[in-house]
C-alpha positions as a printed NumPy array, in Angstrom:
array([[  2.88 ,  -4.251, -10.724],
       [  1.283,  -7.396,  -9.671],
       [ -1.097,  -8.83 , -12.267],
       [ -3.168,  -9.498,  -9.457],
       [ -3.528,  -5.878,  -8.41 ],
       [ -4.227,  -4.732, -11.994],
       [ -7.161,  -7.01 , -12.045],
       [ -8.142,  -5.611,  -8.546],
       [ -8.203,  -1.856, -10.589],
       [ -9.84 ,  -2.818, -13.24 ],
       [-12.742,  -4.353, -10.715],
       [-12.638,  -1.233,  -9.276],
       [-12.888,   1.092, -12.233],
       [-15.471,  -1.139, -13.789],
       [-17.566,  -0.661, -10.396],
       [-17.762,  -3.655,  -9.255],
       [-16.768,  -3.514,  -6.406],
       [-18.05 ,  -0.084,  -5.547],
       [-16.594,   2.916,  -3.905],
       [-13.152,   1.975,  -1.958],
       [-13.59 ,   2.207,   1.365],
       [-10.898,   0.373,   3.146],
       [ -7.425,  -0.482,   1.102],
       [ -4.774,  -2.752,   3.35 ],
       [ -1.559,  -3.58 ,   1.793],
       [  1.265,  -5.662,   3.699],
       [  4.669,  -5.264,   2.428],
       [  7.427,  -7.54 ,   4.129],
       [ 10.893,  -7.235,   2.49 ],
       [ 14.412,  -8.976,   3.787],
       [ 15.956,  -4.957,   3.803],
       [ 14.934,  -2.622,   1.151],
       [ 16.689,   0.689,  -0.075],
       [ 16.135,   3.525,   1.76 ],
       [ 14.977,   6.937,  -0.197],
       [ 17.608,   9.043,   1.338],
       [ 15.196,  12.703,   0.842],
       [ 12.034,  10.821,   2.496],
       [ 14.399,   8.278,   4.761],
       [ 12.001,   5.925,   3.709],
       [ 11.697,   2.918,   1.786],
       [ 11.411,   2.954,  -1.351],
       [  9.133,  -0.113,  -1.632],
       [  7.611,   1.813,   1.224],
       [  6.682,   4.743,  -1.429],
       [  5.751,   2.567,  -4.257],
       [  2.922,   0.604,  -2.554],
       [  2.06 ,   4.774,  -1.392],
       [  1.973,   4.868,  -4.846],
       [ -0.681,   1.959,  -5.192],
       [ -3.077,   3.113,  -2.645],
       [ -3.343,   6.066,  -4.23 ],
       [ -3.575,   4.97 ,  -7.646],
       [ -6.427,   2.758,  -6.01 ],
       [ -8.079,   5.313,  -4.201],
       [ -8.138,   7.552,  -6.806],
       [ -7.419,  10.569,  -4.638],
       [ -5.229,  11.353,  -2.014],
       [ -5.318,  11.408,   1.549],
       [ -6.719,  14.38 ,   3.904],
       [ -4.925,  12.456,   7.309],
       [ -1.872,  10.684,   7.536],
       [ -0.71 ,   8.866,  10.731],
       [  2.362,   6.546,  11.15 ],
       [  4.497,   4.74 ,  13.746],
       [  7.346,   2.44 ,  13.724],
       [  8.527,  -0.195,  16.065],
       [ 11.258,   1.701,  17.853],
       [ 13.271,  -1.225,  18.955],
       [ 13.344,  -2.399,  15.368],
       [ 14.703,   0.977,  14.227],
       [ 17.176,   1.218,  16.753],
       [ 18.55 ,  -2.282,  16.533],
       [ 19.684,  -1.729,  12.899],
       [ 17.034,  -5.977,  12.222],
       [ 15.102,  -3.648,  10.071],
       [ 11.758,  -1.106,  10.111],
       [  8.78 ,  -2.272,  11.368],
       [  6.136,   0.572,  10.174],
       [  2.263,   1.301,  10.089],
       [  0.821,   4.027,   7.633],
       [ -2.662,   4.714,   8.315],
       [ -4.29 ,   6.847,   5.621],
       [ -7.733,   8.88 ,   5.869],
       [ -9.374,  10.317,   2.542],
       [-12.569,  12.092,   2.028],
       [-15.664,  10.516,   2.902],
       [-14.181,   8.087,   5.338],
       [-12.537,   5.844,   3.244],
       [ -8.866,   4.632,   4.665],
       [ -5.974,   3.177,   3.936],
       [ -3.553,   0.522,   6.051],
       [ -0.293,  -0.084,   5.437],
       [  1.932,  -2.196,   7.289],
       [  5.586,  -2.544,   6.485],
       [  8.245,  -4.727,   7.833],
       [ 11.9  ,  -4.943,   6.717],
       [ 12.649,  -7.75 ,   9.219],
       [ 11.883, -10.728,   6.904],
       [ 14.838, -13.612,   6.582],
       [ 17.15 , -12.763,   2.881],
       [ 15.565, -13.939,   0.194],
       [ 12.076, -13.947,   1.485],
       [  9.268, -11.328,   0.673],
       [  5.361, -10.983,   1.024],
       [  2.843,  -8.473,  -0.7  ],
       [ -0.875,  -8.729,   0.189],
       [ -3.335,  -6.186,  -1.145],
       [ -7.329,  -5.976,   0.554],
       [-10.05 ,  -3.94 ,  -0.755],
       [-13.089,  -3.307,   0.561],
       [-15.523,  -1.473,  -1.362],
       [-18.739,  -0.548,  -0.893],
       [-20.408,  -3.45 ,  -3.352],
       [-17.646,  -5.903,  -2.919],
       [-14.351,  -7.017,  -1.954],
       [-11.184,  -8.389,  -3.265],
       [ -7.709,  -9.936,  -1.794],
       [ -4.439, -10.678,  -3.765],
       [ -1.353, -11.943,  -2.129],
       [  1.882, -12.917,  -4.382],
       [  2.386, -15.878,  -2.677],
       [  0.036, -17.974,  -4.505],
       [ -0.604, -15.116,  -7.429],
       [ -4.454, -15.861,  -6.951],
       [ -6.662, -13.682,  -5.045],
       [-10.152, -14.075,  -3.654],
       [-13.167, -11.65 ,  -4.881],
       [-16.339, -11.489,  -2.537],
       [-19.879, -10.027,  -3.697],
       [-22.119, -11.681,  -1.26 ],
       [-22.891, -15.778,  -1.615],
       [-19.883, -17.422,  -2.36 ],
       [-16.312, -16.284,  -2.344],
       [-14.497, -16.464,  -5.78 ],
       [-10.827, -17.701,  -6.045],
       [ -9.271, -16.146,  -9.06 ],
       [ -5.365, -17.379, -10.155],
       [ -4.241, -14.101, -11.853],
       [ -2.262, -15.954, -14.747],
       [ -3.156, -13.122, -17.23 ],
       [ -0.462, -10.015, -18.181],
       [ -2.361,  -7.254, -18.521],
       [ -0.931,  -4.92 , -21.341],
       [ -1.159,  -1.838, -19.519],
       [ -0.019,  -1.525, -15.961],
       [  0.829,   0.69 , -13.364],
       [  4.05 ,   0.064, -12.136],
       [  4.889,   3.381, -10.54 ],
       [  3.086,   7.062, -10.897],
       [  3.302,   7.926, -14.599],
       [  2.764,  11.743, -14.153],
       [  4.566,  14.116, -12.224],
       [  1.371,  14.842, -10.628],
       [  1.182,  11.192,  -9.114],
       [  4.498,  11.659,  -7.664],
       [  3.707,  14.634,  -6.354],
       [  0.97 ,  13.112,  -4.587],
       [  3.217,  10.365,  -3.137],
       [  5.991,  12.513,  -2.323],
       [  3.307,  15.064,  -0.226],
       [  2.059,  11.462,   1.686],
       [  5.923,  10.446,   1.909],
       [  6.649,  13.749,   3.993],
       [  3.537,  13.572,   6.158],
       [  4.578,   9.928,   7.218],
       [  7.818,  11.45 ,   8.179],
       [  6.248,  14.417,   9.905],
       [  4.198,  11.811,  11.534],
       [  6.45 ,   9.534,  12.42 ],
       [  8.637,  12.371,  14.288],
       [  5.81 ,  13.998,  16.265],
       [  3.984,  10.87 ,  16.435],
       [  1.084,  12.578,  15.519],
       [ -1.885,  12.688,  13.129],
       [ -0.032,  15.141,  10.222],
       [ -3.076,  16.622,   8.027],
       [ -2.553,  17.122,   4.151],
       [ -4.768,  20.253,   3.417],
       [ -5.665,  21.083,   0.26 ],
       [ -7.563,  18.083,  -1.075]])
């Protein structure tokens, strides 16, 4: 997990930047291995993963669509994962295996309800904004605790659930609701 992001968390837990509301990740890989049960990436899963750790619940709505030229001309995925969760708060992920070998990009934006923050790994510095002036913040820190993937079963179980509704999504190309949350 990004240092970055683990700041962003601990922002978040402390409240300062309010309820989430609106969580957009980017996630551009040269390839990526695909999680042959899901048929998804697994990079694709871990920054699932993220949102929900972020969120701190998981989604009631799950939509996603692909670029289906991409797909069928074996350059790579092109995918977007839109998320809804109680009390309107969403999630946007956008996912692109098309990038050049060797190059990658990871950009997290949160939008809360007394703040925001931004975090890319190209720079390892991300930008918090609580009104007046915006804050640039180089993330040089390693936290001692982090989250690099779910660390209960019951995390996973959450991904997994949102990794088979972007599926289901993805082949109806439909809205797939997650019902019991």
């Amino acid at each position: 997990m990004l240092p970055s992001r683990q700041l962003i968390k601990r922002e978040l837990d402390a409240g300062k930047l309010g309820e989430p509301g609106l969580i957009r990740i980017h996630h551009w890989e040269a390839g990526g291995e695909v999680d042959a049960a899901h048929q998804l990436p697994v990079s694709l899963l871990q920054q699932i993963d993220v949102i929900l750790w972020l969120m701190g619940k998981p989604p009631t709505l799950v939509y996603a669509v692909q670029h289906e030229e991409a797909a069928k001309s074996r350059l790579g995925r092109y995918l977007q994962i839109h998320l809804g969760f109680p009390g309107g708060a969403m999630a946007l992920l956008v996912y692109s295996s098309r990038l050049p070998p060797g190059d990658s990009y990871r950009s997290l934006h949160v939008i809360g309800s007394a703040g925001a923050a931004y975090a890319d790994d190209q720079q390892n510095m991300q930008l918090l904004y609580k009104g007046g002036q915006a804050r640039g913040v180089i993330a040089v820190e390693k936290p001692a605790v982090g989250h690099d993937l779910a660390g209960i079963p019951q995390d996973w179980k959450n991904v997994l659930a949102v990794a088979d509704a972007v599926q289901r999504s993805l082949d109806s190309q439909q809205a797939v609701p997650l019902g019991g949350h």
